[in-house]
Every structure is written in structure tokens, then in C-alpha cells.
Coordinates of C-alpha atoms in Angstrom, one line a residue:
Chain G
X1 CA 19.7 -5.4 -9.4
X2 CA 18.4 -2.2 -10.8
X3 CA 18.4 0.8 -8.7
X4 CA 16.3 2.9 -11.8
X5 CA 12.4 2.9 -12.4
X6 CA 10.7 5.0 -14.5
X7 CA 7.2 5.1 -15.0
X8 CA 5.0 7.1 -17.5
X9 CA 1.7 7.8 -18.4
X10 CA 1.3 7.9 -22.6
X11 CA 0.6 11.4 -22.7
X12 CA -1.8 10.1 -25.6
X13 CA -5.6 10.5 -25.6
X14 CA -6.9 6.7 -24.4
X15 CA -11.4 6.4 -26.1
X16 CA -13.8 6.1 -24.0
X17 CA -14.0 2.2 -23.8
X18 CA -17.6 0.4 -24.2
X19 CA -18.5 -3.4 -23.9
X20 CA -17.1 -5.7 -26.3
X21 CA -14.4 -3.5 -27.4
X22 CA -10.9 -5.2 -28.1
X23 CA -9.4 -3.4 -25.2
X24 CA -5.8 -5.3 -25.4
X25 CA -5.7 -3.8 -28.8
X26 CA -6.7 -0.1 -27.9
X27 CA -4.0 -0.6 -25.5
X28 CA -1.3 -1.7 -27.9
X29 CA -2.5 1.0 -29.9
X30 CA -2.0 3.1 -27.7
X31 CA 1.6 2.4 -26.3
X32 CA 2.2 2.2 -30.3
X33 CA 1.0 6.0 -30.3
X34 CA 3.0 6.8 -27.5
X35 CA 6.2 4.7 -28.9
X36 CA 6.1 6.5 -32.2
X37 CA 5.4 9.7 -30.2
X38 CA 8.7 9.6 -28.0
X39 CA 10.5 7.4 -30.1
X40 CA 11.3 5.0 -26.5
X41 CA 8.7 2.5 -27.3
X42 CA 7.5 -0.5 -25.0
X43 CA 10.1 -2.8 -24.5
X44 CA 11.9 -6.3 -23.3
X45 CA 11.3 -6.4 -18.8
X46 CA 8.4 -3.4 -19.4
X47 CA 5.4 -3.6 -17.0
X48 CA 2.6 -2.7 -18.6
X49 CA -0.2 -1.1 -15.8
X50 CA -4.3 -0.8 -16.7
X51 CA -6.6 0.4 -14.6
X52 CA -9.5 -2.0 -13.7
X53 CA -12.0 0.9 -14.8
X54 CA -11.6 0.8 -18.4
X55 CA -10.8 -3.5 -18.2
X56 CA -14.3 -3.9 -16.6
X57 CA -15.7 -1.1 -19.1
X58 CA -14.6 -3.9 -21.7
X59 CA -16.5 -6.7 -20.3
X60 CA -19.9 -4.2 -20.1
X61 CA -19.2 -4.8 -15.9
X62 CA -21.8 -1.7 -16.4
X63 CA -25.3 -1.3 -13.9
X64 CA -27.5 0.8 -13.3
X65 CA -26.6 3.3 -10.2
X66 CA -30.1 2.2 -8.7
X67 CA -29.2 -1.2 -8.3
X68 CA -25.8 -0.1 -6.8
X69 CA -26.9 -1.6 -3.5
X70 CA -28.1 -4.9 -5.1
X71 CA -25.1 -5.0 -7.3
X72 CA -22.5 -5.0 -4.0
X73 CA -25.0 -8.2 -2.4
X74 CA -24.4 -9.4 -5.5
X75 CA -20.5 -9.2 -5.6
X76 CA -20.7 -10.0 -2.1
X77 CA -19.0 -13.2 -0.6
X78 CA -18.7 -12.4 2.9
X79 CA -19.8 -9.1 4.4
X80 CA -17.0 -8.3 7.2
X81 CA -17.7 -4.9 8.8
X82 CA -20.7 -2.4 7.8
X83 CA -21.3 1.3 9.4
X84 CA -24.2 3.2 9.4
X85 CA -24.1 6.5 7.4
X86 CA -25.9 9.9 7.7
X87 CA -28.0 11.3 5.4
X88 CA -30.2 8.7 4.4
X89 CA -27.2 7.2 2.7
X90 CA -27.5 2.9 2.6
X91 CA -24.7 1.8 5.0
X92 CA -21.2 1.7 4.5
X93 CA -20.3 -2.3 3.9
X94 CA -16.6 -3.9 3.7
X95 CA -16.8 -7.4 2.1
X96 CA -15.2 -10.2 0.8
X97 CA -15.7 -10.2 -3.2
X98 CA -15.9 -12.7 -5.5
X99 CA -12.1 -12.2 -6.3
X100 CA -11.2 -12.7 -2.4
X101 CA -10.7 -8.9 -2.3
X102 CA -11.8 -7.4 0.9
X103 CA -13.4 -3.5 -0.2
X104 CA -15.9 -1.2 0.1
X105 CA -18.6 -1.4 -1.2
X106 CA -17.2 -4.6 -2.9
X107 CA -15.4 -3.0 -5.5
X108 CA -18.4 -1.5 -7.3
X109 CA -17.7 2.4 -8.3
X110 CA -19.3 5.3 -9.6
X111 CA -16.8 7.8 -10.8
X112 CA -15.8 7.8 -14.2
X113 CA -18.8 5.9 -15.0
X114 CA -21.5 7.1 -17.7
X115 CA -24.2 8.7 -16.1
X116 CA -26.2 6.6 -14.2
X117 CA -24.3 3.9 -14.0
X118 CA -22.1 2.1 -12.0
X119 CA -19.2 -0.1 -12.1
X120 CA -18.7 -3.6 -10.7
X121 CA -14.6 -5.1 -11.0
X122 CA -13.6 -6.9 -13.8
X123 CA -14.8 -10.5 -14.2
X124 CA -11.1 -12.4 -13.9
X125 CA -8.3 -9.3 -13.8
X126 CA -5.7 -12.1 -13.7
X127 CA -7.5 -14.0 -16.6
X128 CA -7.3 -10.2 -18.5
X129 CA -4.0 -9.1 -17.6
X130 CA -2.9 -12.2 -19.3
X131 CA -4.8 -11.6 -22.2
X132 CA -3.1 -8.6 -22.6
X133 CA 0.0 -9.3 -22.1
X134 CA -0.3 -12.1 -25.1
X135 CA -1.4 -9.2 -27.2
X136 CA 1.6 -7.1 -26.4
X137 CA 4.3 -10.1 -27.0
X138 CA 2.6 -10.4 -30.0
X139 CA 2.1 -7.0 -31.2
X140 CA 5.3 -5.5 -30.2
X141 CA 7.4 -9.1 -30.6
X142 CA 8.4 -8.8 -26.9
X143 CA 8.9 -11.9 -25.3
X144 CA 9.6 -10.9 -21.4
X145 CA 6.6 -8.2 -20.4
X146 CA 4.4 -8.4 -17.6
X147 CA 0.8 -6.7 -17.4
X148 CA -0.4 -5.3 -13.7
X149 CA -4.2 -4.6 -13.3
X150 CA -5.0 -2.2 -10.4
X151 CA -7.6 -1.0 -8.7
X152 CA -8.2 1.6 -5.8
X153 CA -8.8 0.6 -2.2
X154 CA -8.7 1.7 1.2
X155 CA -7.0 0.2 4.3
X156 CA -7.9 -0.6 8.0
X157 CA -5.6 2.2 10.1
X158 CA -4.9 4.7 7.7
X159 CA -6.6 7.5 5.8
X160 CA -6.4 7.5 2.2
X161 CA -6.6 5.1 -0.7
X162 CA -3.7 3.6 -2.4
X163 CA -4.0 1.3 -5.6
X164 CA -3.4 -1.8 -5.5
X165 CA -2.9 -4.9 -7.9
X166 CA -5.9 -7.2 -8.6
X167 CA -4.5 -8.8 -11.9
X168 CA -1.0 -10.1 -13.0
X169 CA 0.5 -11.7 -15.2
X170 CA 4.1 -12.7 -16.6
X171 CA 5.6 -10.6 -13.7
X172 CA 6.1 -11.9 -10.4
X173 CA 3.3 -11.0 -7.5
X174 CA 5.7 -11.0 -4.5
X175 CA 9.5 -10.7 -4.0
X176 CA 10.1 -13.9 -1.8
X177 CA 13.3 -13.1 0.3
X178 CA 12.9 -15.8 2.7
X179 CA 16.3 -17.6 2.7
X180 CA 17.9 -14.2 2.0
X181 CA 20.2 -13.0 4.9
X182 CA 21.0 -8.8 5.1
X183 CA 24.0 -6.8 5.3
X184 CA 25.5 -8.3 8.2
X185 CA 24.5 -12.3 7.5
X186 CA 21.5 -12.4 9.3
X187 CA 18.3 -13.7 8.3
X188 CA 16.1 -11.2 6.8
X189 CA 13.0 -10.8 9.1
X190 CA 10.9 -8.9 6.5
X191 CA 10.2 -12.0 4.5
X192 CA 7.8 -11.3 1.4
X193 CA 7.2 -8.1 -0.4
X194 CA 4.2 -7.6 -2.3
X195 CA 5.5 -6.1 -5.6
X196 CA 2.8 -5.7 -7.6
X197 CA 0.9 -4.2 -5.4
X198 CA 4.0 -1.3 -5.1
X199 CA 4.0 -1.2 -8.7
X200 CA 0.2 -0.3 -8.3
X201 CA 1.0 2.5 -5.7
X202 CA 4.0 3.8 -8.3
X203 CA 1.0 3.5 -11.2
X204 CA -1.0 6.2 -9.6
X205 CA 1.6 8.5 -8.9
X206 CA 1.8 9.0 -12.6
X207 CA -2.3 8.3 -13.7
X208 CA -3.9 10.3 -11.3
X209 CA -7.5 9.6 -11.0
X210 CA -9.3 12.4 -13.1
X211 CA -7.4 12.4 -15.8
X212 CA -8.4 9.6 -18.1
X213 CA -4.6 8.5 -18.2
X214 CA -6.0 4.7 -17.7
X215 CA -2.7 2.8 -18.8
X216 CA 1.1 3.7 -17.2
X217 CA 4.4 2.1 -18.3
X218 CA 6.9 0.9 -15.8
X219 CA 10.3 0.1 -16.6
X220 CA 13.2 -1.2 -14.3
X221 CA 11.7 -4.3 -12.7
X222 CA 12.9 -6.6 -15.5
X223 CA 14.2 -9.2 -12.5
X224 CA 10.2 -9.9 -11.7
X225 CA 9.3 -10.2 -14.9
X226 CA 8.9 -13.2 -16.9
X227 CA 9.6 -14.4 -20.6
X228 CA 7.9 -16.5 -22.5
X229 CA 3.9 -17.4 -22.4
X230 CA 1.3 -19.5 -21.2
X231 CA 0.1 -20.7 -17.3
X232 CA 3.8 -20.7 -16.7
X233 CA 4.6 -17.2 -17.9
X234 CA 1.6 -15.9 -16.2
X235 CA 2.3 -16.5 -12.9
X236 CA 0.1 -17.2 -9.4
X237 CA -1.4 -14.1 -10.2
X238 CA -2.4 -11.1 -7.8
X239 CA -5.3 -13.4 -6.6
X240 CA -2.2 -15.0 -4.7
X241 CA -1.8 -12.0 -2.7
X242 CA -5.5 -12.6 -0.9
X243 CA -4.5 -13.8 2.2
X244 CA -5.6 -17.3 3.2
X245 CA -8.8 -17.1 6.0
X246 CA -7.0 -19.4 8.2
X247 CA -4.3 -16.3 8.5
X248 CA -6.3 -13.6 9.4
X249 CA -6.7 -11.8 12.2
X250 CA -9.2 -9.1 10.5
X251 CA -12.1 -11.6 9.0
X252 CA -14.5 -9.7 10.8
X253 CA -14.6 -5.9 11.9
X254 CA -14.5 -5.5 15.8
X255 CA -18.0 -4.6 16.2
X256 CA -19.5 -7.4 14.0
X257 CA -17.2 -10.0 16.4
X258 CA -17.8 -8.4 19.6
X259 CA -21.6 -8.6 19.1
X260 CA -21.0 -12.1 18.2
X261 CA -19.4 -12.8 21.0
X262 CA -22.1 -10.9 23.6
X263 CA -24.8 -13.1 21.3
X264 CA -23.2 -16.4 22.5
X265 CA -22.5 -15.0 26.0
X266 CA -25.9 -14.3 26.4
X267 CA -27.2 -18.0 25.3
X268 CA -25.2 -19.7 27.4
X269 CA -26.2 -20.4 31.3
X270 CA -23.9 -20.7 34.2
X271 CA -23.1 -24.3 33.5
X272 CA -22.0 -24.4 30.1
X273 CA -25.5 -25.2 28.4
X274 CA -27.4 -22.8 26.1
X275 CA -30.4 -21.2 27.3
Chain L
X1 CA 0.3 17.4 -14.0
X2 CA 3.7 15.6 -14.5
X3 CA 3.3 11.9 -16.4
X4 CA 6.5 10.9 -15.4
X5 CA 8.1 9.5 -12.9
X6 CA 12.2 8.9 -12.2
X7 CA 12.6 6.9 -8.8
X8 CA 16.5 5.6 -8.4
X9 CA 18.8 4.4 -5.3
X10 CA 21.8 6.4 -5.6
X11 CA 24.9 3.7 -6.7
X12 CA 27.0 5.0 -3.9
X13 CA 28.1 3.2 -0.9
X14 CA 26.4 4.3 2.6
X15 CA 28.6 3.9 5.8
X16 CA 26.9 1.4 8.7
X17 CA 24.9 4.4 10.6
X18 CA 26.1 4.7 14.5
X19 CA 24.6 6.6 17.0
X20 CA 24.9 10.2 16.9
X21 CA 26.0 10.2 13.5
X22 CA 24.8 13.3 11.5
X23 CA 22.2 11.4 9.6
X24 CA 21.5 14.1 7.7
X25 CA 25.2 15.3 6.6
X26 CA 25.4 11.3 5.3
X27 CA 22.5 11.3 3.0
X28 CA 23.7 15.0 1.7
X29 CA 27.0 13.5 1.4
X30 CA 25.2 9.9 -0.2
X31 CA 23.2 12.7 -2.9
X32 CA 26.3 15.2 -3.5
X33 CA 28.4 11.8 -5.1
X34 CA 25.5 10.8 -6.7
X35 CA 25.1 13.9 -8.6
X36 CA 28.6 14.0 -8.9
X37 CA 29.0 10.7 -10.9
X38 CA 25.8 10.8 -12.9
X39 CA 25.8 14.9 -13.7
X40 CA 22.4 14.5 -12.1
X41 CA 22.2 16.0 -8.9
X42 CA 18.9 16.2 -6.7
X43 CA 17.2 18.9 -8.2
X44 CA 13.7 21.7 -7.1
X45 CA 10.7 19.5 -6.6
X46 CA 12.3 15.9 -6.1
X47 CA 11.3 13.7 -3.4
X48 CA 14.0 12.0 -1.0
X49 CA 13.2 8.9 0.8
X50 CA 15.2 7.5 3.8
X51 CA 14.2 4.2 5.4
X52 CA 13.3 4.6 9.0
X53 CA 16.0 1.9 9.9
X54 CA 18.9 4.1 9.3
X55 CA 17.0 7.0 10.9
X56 CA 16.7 4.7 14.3
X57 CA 20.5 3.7 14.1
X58 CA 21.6 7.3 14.0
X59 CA 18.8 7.9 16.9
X60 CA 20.4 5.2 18.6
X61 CA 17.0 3.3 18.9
X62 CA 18.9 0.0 19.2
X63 CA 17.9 -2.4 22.2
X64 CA 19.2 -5.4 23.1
X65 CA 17.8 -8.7 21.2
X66 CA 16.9 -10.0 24.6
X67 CA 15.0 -7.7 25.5
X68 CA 12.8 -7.9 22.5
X69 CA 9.8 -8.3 23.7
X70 CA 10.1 -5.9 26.8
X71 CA 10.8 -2.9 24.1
X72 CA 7.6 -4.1 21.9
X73 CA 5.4 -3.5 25.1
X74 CA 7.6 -0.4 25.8
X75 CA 6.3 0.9 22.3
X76 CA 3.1 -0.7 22.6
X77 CA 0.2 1.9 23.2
X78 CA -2.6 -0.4 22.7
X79 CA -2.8 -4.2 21.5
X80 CA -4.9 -4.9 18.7
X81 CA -4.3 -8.8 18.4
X82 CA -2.3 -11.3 19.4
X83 CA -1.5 -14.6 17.8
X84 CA 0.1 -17.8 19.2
X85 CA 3.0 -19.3 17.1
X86 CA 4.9 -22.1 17.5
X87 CA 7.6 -23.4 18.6
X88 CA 7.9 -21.6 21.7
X89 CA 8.2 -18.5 20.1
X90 CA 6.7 -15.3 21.1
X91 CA 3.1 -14.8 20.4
X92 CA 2.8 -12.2 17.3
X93 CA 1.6 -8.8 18.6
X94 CA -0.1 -6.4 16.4
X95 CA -0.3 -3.2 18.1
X96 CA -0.8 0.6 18.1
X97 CA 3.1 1.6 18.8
X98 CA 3.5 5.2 19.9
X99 CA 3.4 6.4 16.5
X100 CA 0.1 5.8 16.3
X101 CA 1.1 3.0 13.5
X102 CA -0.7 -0.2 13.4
X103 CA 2.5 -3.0 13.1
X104 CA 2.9 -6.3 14.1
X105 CA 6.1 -6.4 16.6
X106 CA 5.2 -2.5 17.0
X107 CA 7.4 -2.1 14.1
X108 CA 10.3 -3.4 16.3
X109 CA 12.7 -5.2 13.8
X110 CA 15.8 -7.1 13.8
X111 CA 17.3 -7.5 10.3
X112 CA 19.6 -5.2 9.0
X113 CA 20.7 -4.5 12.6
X114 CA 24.1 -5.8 14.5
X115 CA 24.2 -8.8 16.0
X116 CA 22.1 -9.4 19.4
X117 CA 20.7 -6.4 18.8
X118 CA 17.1 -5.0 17.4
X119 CA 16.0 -1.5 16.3
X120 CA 13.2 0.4 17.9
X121 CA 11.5 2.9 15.5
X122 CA 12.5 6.2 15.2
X123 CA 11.6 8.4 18.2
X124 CA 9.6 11.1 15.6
X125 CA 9.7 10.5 12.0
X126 CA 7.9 13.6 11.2
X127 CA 10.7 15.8 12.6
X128 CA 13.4 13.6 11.2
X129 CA 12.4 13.8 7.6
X130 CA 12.2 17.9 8.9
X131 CA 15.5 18.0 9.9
X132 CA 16.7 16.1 6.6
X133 CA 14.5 18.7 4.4
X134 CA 16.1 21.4 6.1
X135 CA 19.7 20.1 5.1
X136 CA 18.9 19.4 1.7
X137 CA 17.6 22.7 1.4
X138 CA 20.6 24.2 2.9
X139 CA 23.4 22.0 1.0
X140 CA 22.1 22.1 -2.4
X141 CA 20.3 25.8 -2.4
X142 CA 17.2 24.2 -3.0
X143 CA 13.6 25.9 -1.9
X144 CA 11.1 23.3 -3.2
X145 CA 11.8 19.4 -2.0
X146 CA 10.3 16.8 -0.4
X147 CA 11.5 14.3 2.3
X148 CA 10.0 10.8 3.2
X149 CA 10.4 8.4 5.8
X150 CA 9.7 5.0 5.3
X151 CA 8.9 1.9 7.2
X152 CA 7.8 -1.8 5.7
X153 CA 4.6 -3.2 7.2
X154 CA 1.8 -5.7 6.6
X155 CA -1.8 -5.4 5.6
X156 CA -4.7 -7.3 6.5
X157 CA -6.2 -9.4 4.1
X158 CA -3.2 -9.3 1.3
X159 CA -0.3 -11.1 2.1
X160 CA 3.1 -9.4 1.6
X161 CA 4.1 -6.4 2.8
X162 CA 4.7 -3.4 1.4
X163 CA 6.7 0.3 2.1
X164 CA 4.1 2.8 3.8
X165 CA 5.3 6.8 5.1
X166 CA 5.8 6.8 8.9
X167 CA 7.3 10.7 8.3
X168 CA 7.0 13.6 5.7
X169 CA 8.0 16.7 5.4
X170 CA 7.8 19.2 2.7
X171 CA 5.7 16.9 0.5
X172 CA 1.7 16.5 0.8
X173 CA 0.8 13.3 2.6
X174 CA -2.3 13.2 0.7
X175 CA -4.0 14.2 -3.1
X176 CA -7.5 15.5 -1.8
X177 CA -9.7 15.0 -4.7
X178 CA -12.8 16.0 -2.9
X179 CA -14.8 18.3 -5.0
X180 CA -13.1 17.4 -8.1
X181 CA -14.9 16.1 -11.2
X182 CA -13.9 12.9 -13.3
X183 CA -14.1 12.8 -16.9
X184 CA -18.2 13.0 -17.2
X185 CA -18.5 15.8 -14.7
X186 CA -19.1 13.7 -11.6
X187 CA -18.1 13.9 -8.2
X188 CA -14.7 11.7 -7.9
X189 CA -15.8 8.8 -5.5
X190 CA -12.2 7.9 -4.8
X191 CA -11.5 11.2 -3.0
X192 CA -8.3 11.0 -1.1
X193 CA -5.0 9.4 -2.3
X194 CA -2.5 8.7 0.3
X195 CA 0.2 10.1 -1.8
X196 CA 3.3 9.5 1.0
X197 CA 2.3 6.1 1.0
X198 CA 2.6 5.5 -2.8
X199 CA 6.3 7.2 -3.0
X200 CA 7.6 4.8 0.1
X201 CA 5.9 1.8 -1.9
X202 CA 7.9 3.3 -5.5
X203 CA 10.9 3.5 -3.6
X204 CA 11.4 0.3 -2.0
X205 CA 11.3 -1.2 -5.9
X206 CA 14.7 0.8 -5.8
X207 CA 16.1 0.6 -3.1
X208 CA 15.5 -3.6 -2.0
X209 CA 15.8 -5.2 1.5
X210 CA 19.1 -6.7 1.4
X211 CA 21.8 -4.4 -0.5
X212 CA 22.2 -1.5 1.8
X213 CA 20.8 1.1 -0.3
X214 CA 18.6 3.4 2.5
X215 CA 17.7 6.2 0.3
X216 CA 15.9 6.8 -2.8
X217 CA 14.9 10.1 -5.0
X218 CA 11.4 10.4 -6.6
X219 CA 11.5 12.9 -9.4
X220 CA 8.2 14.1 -11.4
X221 CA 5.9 14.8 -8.2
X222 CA 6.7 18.4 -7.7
X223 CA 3.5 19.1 -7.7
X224 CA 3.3 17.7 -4.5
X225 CA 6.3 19.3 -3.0
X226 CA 6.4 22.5 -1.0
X227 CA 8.3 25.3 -0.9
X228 CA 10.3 27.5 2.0
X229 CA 10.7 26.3 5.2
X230 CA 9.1 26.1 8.4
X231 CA 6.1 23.9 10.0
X232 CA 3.9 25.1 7.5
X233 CA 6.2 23.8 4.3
X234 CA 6.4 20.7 6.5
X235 CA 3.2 20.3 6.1
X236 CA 1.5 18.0 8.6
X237 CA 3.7 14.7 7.7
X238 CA 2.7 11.0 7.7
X239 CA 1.4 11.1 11.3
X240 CA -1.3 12.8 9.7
X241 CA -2.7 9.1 7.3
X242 CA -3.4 8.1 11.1
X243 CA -7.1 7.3 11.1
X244 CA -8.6 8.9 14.1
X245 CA -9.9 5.7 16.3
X246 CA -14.1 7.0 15.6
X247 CA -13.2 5.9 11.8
X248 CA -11.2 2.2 12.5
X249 CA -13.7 -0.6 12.0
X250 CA -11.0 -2.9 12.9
X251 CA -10.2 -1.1 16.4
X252 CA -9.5 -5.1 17.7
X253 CA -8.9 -8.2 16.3
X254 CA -11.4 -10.4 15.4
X255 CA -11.2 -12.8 17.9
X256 CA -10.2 -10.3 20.7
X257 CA -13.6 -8.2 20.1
X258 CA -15.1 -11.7 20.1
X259 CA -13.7 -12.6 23.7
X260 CA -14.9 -9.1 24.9
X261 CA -18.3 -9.5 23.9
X262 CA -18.7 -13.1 24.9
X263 CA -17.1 -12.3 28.5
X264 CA -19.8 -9.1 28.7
X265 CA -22.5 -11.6 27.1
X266 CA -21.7 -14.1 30.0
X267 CA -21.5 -11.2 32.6
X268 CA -25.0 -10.5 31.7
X269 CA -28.3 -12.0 33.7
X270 CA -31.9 -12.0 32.0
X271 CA -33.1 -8.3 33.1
X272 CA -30.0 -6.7 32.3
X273 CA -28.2 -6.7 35.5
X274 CA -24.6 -7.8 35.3
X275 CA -24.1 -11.1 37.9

């Protein structure tokens, strides 16, 4: 196992991206830049990181700020928690998105957006991280290379955002040690580790957010990452890292279930029949 | 701002931690043969993480396996949810553990641990990664370095789990990107990066669950690393990504806010009066 990961940011101006643009070939370009640059170019077990910004910039995932609100109903699956919000601001609402991502706001974002716009997330980020990773095993005639798509989100409990993974491909989503016994031959309680989503977290340490350093390289996880191409190759995917509604103990914020709850208190009569 | 980052798990052997060990002395020691047999020594601005287990084992934070469950309500401050499994197991607890941390089990964990026994969370991680700081900085001459604590835990809605801070010391637990600009001039909307979270999640690509490798060095964040010593080059540590209970949509399980409100619905009589 390697005990090394390094992880880099091309220190090499990345365009502005607009719809239609090739963006698997801006980004081979520009690891091709930064290759030439360094002369330590991508190589064999590299992970290649994109932000979701500049993947949905691609697709023209582009609206207009004043149908932000309409743009989240629209992204919306399943609303799961909303809070009001001072100022004459529209409330604050965490749903279930189309990609079985639970956000704010669904997703949708306004910085580093043009003007007046805003962002929704990338049609399919699995379906595009695999589309670039076949133009990096054919550009750089790698054959083992996986390609991470990450985007920012918050989490129940804690303060601050960390980014996580919401595409994959050719690299393996989790880290599945059950089976695996520790140190002293026991069974290893802590079961499954989500490893794309840590290679998200590492992704940001070195892209920052305002720095339009969209793409990061990490290398030193060659043991999750896969050769060859196709469905195979690919992999599950980060959309196998939504957990399944059946398992969760969070589908609905506390004050959305606890109103649901006095609702169907209230209907019922002493008796068991509804009022 | 740095674009790179080093993150590596020293190849050195770490003695099975005992209570009342020096913790501290031992991962000095762990980084002094490092440096030794790579010419690489820890160095101004890097980042050292410890996992919290081997912090616990030099607390002596171990408890009897039988008594697991009495030392998860011992740590338990407040239940969030609860779960039934099968096969006459335990029902899951997710809980608020005195930490302030959100965990299932209250972060109570049994693998990596001697046999019968399980490992209780460090009594104050905060202080611990202090205490570490203040060694490094003493045994290698060093002003400017960082120290994490780390702990694995789950997330709702994404299955796996992944590496989060439970202590910090020296290194800012957060990238406050309030008031700054992205690249069109526009207030970031992503405003806070939980940056101690990040480096646990980097670090456990290093370091593994199973191969007895406790500490990891991040190197290429020294912007985020303080100088001197002292509460204030502390800094405020991970208890700080605690979000304060007004801000936690998801105070209560689903179902559990749902029993509440049904029980208050049911208490209720036309007119307002409880019966």
C-alpha cells in the first residue's frame, strides 16, 4: 500500500468554459501544459479531479439568477428540511436532487457564475467523469486513470463545507474492508470508507475556491484505480455513495417530521379512528 | 497560495500505545526516524495528524467490551436516533457524545483495540493535539506547525465514512471565504471551508484502517498553520466545526421528531387544551 499522495493544482491558466465546449479536451490540454511545464506529466494510477463548476459550464447547466428559485423546484426530487431566512431572502431549502444528492439549495450556485446567472449541477457527473477519463487514456496513452467530479456541500452537525465526489469513474468509490480484520486479528468495525469522497476533501485543499484552479491531480491511490475502459472500468460510480432511503435515519429534517407527526396526532380520536 | 500538497504515513513502525505512555515523545520519536531515513524531516508549516485511537490508548480510555453499551450512554449527551438491528444485537445509537460530535456508538469503537476491550474517545482532543504541537515545536525547533486529531465517522445520506477533525491545534479549523470575491467579482457563495476536516479526510488515504500507521504529515498548507505558542496559536481547534444546536435542522432523527409530534398531536383536544 502506498503511504505517499501528492496532489497538485496545474499552476496553468484553465479558459473560461462556455456551453458546448470540448471540456475533456481543455482538460487534457491543460494537464499537457502542465506536463510539459514540470516535466512530471499525468501518469499510470493518476486521479484526475474536476470541479462540477466548469463540467456543468460545459453542458450550458447556465439560468438566469431570477429563476434561481424555480430552477432548485426544478432540480428538486424530494424537499427534506427548509428554514426561514431574514431579509426577505426565499427560504433556505435542503433537498433530494435529481442525482440522489441531498443539498442546499439543490445544488444550484451562484459564485463563479457570469453575471446574472446561475448554476444548476452537471446533467450525469458519472456519465462525464467517464467521458473524460476516455479522453485522458487516449490522449496521454494511459490505460489505468481514474477521473473524480466534485462538488461543494454542507453537512448536518458541523459548520463548514467540504467537497465531495458526485462523479467517478475507473477509480473505486469506496474502500470495502469488510472481511478485513486489524492489528490484533479482529474484525474491523469501521467497515466502508468513502474514498472518493476523501479524495474530494484532499482536491480542495489544493484548488481553493477563488482561484479558478478548477482541475487538481492526485497521485498515490493507484490500488483504487482501475485499467482498462468501458462500464467495467468505470465503476458504480459516486451515485453509489447515495445512501439507499430505506437506510436513513435523516430523510426528513426534525421539524418537517415532528409537524408530521403532531398533524396525524391531531386527526386521530381516542379510539384509533381519524377525526 | 501553495498548489501542492505532500500527505505521507511515516514507514516506521509504531509501538502498541499503553496507558500512560508519552503519546507525544512516540510520535516525535515516530517523525525523528522518519526524517532520519528519508533526509526529509517534518519541517515549518507542515500539518501532523494523529488518529484519536492512539490518543485514547495512551489516555487509557479503554473499557471493558462488556460494558459497551453502558460507556456509549456514559458518553452519550443527547440521543439523536436510534435504530433496531437484528439479531439480538444492540440497537444503533447515534448520539451527541460529550464532544459535542454527532457519531453513531458515540464514537465508541472496538477494532484496533485488545481483545474484550473497546476504546472510549479521547477525554479532550483539542488539548491533546496542543500538547503534541507543543512537543513538536520543542523537539524539532519548529515555530510554525500544525497538529490534527482525527476520528472516522459516518454521514447521513452518503454511505461510507470518512476521516473528520475531532481536535486541532496550531492549524485553522476553517478557510473563511466570507467577503471574498470569485473570479467575476462576486460574492463567494461557498463561504466557509471546513479545512481540519479536509486534512483528516487526505490523511486517512495514507494512513489506512488496518496497517498500524496512526500518523500522517500534510505538507503545502502552511498557510493555514500558525505560529508561537499558546491558546491563541492553538487557535480554537475542531470543537469549534460544532454547529451550535439553533443552526441543526436535523437536531432528531426522522422518526424520533415524528414520535414527538404525534405523541403532542394525540395529547392535544379540539380547543387547544392538552387531555
Amino acid at each position: 500500500m502506498s503511504a505517499r499522495l501528492t496532489v497538485w493544482a496545474p499552476d496553468v491558466a484553465f479558459p473560461e468554459v462556455r456551453p458546448g465546449d470540448d471540456l475533456a479536451a481543455l482538460i487534457c490540454d491543460l494537464l499537457a501544459a502542465d506536463g510539459a511545464a514540470t516535466g512530471d506529466p499525468v501518469a499510470e494510477g493518476d486521479v484526475v479531479v474536476v470541479t462540477s463548476k466548469i463540467v456543468s459550464k460545459a453542458e450550458g447547466r447556465v439560468v438566469r439568477a431570477a429563476d434561481r428559485e424555480q430552477a432548485i423546484t426544478d432540480e428538486t426530487v424530494r424537499v427534506v428540511a427548509t428554514r426561514e431566512r431574514p431579509g426577505g431572502l426565499p427560504p433556505l431549502r435542503i433537498v433530494e436532487n435529481r442525482l440522489g444528492l441531498v443539498m442546499a439549495a439543490a445544488g444550484v450556485d451562484a459564485s463563479n457564475t457570469p453575471e446574472g446567472t446561475v448554476l444548476l449541477l452537471p446533467e450525469d457527473p458519472d456519465a462525464s467523469a467517464s467521458g473524460v477519463r476516455a479522453a485522458l487514456r487516449a490522449r496521454f496513452g494511459l490505460d489505468r486513470i481514474g477521473v473524480v467530479v466534485t462538488d461543494t456541500a454542507g453537512r448536518p452537525w458541523r459548520d463548514g463545507l467540504t467537497d465531495i465526489a458526485i462523479g467517478a469513474a475507473g477509480v473505486a468509490a469506496t474502500d470495502d474492508l469488510r472481511g478485513g480484520v486489524d492489528a490484533h486479528g479482529r474484525p474491523l468495525s469501521v467497515t466502508v470508507t468513502a474514498v472518493v469522497d476523501e479524495v474530494a476533501a484532499a482536491s480542495e485543499l489544493v484548488r481553493g475556491k477563488a482561484d479558478g484552479r478548477p482541475v487538481a491531480v492526485v497521485r498515490g491511490l493507484a490500488r483504487y484505480v482501475r485499467a482498462g475502459d468501458g462500464p467495467d472500468a468505470d465503476g458504480p460510480g459516486a451515485r453509489s455513495l447515495v445512501r439507499p432511503s430505506v437506510d436513513d435515519l435523516f430523510r426528513e429534517g426534525s421539524a418537517e417530521a415532528y409537524a408530521r407527526g403532531l398533524a396525524d396526532g391531531r386527526a386521530e380520536v381516542p379510539g384509533g379512528r381519524a377525526r
